[in-house]
XYZ file of C-alpha atoms in Angstrom:
499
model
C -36.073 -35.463 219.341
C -32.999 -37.368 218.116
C -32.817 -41.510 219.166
C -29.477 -42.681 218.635
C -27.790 -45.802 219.778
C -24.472 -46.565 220.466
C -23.292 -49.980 222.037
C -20.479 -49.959 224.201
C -18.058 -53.209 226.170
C -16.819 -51.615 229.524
C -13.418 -53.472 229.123
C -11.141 -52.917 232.563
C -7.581 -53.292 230.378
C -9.696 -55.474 228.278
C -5.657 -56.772 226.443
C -2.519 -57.828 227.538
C -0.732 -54.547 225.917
C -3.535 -52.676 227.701
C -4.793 -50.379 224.534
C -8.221 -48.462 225.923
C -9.068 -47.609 222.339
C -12.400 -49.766 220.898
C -14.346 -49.733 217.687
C -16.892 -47.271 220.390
C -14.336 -44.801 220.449
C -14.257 -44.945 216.315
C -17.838 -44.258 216.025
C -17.819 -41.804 219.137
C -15.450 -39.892 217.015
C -16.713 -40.054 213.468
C -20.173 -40.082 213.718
C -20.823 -35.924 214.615
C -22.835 -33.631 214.242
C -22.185 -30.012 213.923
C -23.825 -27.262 216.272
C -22.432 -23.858 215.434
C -24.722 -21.046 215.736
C -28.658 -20.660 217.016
C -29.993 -19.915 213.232
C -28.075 -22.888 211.964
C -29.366 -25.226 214.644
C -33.326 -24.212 213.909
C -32.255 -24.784 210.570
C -31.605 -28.262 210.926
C -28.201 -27.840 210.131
C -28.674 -26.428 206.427
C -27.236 -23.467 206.377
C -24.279 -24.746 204.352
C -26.351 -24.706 201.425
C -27.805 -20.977 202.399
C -24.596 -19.746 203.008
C -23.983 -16.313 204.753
C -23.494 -18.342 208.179
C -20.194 -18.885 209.919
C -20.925 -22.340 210.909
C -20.642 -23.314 206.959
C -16.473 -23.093 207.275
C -17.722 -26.639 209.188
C -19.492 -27.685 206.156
C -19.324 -25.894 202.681
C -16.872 -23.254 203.316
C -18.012 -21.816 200.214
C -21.132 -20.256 202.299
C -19.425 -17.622 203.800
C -18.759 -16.048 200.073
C -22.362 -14.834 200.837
C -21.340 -12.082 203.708
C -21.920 -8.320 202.463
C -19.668 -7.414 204.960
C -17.683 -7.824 208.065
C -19.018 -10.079 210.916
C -19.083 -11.079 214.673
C -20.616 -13.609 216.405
C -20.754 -15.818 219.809
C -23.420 -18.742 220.309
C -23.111 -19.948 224.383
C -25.469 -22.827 224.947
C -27.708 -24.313 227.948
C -27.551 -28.533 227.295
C -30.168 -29.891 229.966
C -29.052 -33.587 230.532
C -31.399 -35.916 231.891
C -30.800 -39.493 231.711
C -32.450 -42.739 232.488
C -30.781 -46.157 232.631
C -32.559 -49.247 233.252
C -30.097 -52.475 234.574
C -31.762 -56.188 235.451
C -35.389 -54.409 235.545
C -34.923 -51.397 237.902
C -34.735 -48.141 236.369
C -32.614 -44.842 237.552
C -32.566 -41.026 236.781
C -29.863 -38.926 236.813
C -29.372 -35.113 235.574
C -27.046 -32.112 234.594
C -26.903 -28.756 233.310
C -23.573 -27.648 232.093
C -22.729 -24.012 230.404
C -21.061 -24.778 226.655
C -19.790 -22.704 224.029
C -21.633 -23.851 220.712
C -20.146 -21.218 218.290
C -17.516 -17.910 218.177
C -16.473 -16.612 214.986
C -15.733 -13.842 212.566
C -15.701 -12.864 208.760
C -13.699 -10.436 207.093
C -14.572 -8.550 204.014
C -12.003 -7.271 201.264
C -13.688 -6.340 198.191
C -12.616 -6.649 194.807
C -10.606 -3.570 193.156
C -11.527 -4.160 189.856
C -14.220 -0.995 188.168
C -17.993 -2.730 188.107
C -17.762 -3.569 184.453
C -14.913 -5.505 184.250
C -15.747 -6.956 188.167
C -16.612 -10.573 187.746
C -14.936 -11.834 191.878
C -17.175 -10.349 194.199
C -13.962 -10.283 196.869
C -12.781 -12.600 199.178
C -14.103 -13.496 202.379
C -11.599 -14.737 205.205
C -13.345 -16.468 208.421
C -12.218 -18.492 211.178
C -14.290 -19.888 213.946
C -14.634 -22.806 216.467
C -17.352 -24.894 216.321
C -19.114 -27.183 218.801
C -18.900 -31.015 217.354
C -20.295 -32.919 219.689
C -21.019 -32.789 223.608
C -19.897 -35.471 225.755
C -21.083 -34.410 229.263
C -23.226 -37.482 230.890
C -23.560 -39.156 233.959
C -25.690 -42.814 234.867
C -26.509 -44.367 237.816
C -28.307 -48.047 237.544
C -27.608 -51.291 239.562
C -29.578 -54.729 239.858
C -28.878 -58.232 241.692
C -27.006 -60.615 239.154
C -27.189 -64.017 240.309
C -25.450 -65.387 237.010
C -22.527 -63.582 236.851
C -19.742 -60.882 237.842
C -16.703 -59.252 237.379
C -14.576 -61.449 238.709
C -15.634 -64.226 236.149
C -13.936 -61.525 233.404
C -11.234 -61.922 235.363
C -11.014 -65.733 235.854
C -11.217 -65.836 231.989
C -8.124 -63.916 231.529
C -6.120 -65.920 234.335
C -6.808 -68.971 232.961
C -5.453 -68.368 229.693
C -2.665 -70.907 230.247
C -0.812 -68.881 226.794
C -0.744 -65.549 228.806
C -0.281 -66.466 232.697
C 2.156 -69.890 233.508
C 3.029 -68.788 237.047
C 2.231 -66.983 239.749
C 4.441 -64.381 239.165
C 2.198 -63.912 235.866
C -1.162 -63.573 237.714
C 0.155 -60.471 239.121
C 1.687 -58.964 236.854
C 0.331 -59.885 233.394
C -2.856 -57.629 233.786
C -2.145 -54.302 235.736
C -4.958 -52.831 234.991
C -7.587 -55.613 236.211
C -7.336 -59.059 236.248
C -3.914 -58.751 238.677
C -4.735 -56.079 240.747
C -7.900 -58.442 241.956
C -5.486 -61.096 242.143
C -2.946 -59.384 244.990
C -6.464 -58.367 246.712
C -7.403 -61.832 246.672
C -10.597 -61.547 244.926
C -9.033 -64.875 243.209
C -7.008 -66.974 244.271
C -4.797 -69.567 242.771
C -4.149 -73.351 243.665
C -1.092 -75.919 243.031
C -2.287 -76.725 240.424
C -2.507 -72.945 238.635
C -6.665 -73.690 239.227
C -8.113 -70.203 239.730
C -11.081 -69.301 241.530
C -13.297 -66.641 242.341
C -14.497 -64.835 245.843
C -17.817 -64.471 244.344
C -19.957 -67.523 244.065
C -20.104 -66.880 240.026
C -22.193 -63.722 240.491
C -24.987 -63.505 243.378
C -24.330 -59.913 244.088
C -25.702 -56.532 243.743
C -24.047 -54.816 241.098
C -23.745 -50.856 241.467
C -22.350 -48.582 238.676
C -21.900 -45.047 238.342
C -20.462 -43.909 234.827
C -19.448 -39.956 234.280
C -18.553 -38.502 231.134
C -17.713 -35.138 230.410
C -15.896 -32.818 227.328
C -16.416 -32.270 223.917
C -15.303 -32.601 220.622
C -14.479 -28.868 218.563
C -13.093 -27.836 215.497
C -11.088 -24.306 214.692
C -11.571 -23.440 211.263
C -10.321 -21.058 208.860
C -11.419 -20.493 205.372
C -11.649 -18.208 202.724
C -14.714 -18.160 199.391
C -15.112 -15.569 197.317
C -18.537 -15.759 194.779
C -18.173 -15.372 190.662
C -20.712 -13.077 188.808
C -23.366 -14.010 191.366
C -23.707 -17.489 189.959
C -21.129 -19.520 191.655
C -19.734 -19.380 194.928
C -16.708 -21.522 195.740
C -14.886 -22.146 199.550
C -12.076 -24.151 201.162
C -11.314 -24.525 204.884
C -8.818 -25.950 207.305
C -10.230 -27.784 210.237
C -8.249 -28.363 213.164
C -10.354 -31.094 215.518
C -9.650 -30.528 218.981
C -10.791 -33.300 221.763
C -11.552 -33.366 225.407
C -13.008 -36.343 226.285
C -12.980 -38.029 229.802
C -14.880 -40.893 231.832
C -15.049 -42.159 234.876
C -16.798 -46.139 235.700
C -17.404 -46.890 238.845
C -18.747 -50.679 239.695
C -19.269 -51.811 243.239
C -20.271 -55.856 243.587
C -22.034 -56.022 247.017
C -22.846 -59.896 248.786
C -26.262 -58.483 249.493
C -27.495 -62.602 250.447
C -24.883 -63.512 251.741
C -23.853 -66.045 249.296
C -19.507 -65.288 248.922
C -17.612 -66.520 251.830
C -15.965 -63.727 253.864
C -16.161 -60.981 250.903
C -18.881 -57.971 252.188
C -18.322 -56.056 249.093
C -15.525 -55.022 246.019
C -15.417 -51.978 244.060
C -13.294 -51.208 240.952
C -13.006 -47.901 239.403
C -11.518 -46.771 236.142
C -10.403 -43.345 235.437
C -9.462 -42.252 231.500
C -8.864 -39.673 229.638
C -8.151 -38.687 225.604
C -6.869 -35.247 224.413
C -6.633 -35.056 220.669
C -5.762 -32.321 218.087
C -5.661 -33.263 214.228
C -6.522 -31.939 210.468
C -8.667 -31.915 207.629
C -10.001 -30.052 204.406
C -13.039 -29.208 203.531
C -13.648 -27.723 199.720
C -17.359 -26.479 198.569
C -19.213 -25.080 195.923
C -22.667 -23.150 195.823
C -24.262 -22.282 192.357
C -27.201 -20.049 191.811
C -28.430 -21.093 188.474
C -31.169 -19.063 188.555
C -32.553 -16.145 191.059
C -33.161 -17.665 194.333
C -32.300 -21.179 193.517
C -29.116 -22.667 195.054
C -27.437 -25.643 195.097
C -24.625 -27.129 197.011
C -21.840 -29.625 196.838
C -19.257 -30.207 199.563
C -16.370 -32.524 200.746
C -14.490 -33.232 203.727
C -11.148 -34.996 203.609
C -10.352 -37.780 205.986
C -9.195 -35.955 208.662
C -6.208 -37.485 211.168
C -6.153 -36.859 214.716
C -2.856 -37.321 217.075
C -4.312 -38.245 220.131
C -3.031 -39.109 223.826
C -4.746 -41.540 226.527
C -4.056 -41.434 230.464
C -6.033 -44.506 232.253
C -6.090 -45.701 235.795
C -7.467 -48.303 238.213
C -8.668 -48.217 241.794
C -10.075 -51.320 243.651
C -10.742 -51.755 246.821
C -12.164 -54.795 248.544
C -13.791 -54.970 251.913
C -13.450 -58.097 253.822
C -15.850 -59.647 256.635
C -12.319 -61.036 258.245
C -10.375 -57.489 257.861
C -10.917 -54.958 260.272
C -9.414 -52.281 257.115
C -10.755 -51.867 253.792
C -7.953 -53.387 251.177
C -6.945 -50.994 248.145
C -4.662 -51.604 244.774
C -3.699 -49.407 242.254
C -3.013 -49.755 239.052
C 0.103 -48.363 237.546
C -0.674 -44.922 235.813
C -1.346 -45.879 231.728
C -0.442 -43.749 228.722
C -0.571 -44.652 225.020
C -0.253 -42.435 221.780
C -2.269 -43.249 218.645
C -3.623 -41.669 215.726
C -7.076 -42.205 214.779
C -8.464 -41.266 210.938
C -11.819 -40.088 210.848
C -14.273 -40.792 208.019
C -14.694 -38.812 205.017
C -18.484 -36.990 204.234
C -19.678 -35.427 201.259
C -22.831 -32.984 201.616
C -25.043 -32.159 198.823
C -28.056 -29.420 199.146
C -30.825 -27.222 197.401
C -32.109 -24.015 199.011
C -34.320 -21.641 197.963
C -34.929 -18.068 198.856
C -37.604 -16.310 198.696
C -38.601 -12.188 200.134
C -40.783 -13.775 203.012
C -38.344 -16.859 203.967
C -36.131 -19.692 202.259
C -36.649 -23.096 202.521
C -32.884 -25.912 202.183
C -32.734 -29.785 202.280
C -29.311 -31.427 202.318
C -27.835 -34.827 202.535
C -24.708 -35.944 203.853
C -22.996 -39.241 202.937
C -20.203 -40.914 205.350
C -18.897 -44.263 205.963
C -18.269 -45.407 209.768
C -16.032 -48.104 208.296
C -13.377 -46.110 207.365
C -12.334 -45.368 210.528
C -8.976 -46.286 212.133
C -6.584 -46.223 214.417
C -2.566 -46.569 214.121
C -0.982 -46.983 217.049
C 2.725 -45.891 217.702
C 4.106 -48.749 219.629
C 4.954 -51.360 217.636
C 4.525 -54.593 219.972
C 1.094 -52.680 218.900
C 0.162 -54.196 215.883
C -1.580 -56.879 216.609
C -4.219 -55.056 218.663
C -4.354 -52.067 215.980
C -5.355 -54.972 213.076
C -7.845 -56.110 216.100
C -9.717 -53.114 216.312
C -9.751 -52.084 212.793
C -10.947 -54.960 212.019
C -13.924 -54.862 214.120
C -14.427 -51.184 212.975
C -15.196 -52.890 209.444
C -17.056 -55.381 210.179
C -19.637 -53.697 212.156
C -19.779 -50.388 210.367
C -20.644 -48.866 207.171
C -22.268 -46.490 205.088
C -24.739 -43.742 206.589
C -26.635 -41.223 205.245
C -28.215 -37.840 206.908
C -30.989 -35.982 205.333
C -31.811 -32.318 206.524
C -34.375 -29.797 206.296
C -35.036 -26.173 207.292
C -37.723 -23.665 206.673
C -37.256 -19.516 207.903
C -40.186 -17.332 207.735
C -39.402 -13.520 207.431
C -41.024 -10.708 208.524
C -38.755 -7.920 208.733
C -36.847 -7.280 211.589
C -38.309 -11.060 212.632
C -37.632 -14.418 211.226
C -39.246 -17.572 212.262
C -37.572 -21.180 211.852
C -37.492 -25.047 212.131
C -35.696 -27.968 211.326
C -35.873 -31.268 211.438
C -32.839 -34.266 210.631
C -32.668 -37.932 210.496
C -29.847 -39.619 209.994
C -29.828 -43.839 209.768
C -27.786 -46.568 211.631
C -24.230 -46.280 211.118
C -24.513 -50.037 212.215
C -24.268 -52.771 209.273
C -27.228 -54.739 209.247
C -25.580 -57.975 210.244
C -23.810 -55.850 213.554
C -26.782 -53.712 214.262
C -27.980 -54.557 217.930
C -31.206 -56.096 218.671
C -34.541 -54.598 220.854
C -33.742 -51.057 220.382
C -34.065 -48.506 217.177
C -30.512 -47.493 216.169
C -31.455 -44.546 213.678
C -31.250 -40.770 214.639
C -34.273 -37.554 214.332
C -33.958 -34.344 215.515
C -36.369 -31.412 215.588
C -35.300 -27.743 216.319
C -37.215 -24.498 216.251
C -35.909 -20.861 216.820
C -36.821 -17.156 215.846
C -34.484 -14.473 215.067
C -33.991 -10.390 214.981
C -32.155 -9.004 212.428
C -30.981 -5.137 212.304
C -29.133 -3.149 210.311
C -26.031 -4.072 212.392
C -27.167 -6.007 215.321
C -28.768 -9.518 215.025
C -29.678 -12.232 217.606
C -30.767 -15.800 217.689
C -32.563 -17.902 219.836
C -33.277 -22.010 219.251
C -34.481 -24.929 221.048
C -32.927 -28.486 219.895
C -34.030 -31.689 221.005
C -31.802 -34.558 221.239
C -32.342 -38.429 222.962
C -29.879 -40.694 222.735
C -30.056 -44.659 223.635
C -27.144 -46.886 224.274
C -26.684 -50.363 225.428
C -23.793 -50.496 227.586
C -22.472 -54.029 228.686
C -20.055 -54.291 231.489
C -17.443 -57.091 230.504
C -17.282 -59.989 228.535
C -17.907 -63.811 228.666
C -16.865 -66.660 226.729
C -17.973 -69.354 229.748
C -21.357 -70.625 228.352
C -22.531 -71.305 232.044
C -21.774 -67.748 232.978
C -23.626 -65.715 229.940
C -25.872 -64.095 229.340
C -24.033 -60.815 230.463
C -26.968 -58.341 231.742
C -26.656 -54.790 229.472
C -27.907 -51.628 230.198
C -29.959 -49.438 228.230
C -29.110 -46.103 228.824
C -31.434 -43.158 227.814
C -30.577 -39.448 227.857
C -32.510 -36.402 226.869
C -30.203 -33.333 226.175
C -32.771 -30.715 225.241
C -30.964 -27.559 224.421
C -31.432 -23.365 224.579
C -28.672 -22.254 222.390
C -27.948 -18.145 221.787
C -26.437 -16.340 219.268
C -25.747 -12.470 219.012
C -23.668 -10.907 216.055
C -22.370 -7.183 214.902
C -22.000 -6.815 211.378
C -19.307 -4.230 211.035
């Protein structure tokens, strides 16, 4: 079981410029975990240390010096998603099962030339592969009566910022993707005076969201190792990160008493989407001091990602006066960015024995480093924003992994188990929930002369607290969060050919 906990603003074009990118997207982004294939999963994620696994080219590339020859392999995956999210004391269930790709990947074998006595490179070994990062598929459904606040006070905030909107023509324009759109639907209106006001009476209404998520984040890799008198094994690898991520909010405010004159109900939702493609390195070692005994050192570069955003905004308002339902759009949003993911170094010590190997490794990253660099420059400003804020609440975590494989010829026997601590600093770490990560696996395995297959169960929960908008108004605060809880447990495959 893996508890993790992420906390995330809901920000409708939280900026003038209208960026979508937060410090949430930074940690979404740099705080991964690799899949890859069904052995390496039960594992607990060690095989990087072991070696002889094509998941390693994610980790130390210097594993796949280990192959005796030419390999296949494909790992689909079965992710169960069930979530729970609990909003002003009621408490919702949702779930999903979506068909994934964990793993796919080959090795290829050209041995060394040289007679055996003079033979000190065992070969090389070239491998490519795409690995499964992270999953992103989710989807929540919570609501509750707030009677101290709403959307539409988010929106009030930003109107009244007498620096940003001086006229009329501002309120509509100045905020595309919120904060005007409710203003031509008037969910606030405007006096002589430039004195805004809401529709809602400062909250008393049922609240209503829906929030979908769905992609993944991948990496295609290619490496090459090659292993020196059977003591020292040595890899490097070129990762190509490859994003799909999109999400869809949906909040629906709802005068349930009776308390907003002539307003039945408002609904805003908020459509976006990243696509992403970048590089980094990855360069690894494995000795073998003595028989059996291995230990490993890895390091991945900061890698840099060019990515793209699309973003959009529906609303539509219904009104007890209005025999139609009202709609706005927003205009359609695009922005281009690059965002810089964190380094992580990986150290390990595996032992193998004729009935089974145990391996324990620790990774080493900092959230911190993180960061975005946006291409426009009116920009800046928001870029040195964020960054920032990915500093300040950030910083060093650590991941400790360990995996045990019984064998019994053909059959092996495995399980895992990884913990990994808050990437939060202690003074930006939330409150009321725990924010580190565990995860326990198990799987068995068959293992031919040419055919092998593998078959693991991984258990991951994840907790985030997601809060809707933001308020500086005293009066209006505190603004309600929800704690959202899923459970992804996972049946992941893998079947290989050595050729």
């Amino acid at each position: 079981m893996l508890k993790q906990v992420f906390v995330s603003f809901l920000l409708f074009g939280s900026v003038y410029v209208s960026y979508a990118q937060t410090d949430i997207d930074a940690l979404r982004y740099g705080t991964t975990s690799i899949q890859g294939s069904a052995r390496n999963i039960a594992l607990g994620n060690t095989m990087g240390t072991i070696g002889a696994d094509i998941t390693s080219l994610s980790t130390n590339p210097a594993g796949i010096a280990k192959f005796s020859s030419s390999e296949f392999m494909v790992t689909p995956a079965i992710p169960i998603n069930r979530s729970s999210s609990t909003y002003l004391g009621n408490t919702t269930k949702d779930g999903a099962v979506k068909f994934q790709l964990a793993n796919i990947g080959l090795v290829v074998m050209k041995r060394s030339t040289e007679t055996s006595v003079k033979k000190k490179w065992s070969g090389i070994r070239f491998g490519i592969a795409l690995n499964r990062l992270a999953d992103y598929n989710d989807v929540y459904s919570f609501g509750g009566y707030n009677d101290r606040n709403s959307l539409l006070n988010a929106y009030w905030e930003k109107l009244s910022d007498k620096d940003v909107i001086q006229s009329e023509a501002d309120a509509k324009t100045k905020y595309p993707f919120d904060a005007s759109i409710a203003y031509q639907l008037d969910l606030l209106t405007s006096d002589t005076l430039g004195n805004f006001y809401t529709a809602t009476n400062n909250g008393n209404m049922q609240q209503d969201f829906t929030i979908r998520k769905s992609g993944g984040f991948n990496e295609v890799v290619l490496g090459v190792a090659s292993s020196y008198n059977d003591k020292l094994m040595i890899g490097a690898s070129l990762g190509v990160p490859i994003i799909n991520y999109t999400e869809r909010i949906m909040l629906t405010e709802k005068d349930s008493r009776d308390s907003a004159f002539d307003l039945n109900s408002f609904s805003v939702e908020t459509y976006s989407q990243t696509r992403g493609a970048g590089i980094n390195f990855k360069v690894g070692i494995i000795a073998m001091p003595v028989t059996n005994l291995r230990l490993s050192l890895a390091f991945q570069t900061p890698g840099i990602l060019f990515m793209n955003d699309a973003f959009i905004t529906n609303m539509e308002v219904d009104y007890a006066g209005n025999s139609v339902i009202l709609t706005g759009e927003s205009p359609e949003g695009a922005s281009r960015y690059k965002y810089v993911q964190p380094w992580r170094m990986t150290a390990g010590v595996g032992y193998i024995h004729k009935y089974g190997l145990v391996s324990v490794e620790y990774d080493l990253s900092h959230a911190g480093d993180s960061k975005f660099t946006f291409d426009e420059k009116d920009a800046k400003a928001y870029e040195n924003y964020v960054n920032d804020r990915i500093k300040s609440k950030y910083g060093t975590f650590h991941t400790i992994k360990f995996g045990a494989e019984f064998k019994y010829d053909p059959i092996r026997i495995r399980a895992g188990i990884q913990y990994r601590s808050s990437p939060f600093k202690s003074s930006a770490a939330p409150t009321g929930v725990s924010i580190y990560s565990l995860t326990y696996s198990a799987g068995f395995g068959y293992r031919g002369n040419h055919f092998f297959a593998d078959i693991a169960y991984v258990q991951t929960n994840t907790k985030e607290l997601f809060v809707p908008y933001q308020l500086s108004t005293e009066a209006w605060n505190p603004v309600p969060a929800a704690v959202l809880t899923t459970k992804k447990p996972a049946i992941v495959f893998t079947v290989g050919y050595k050729l």
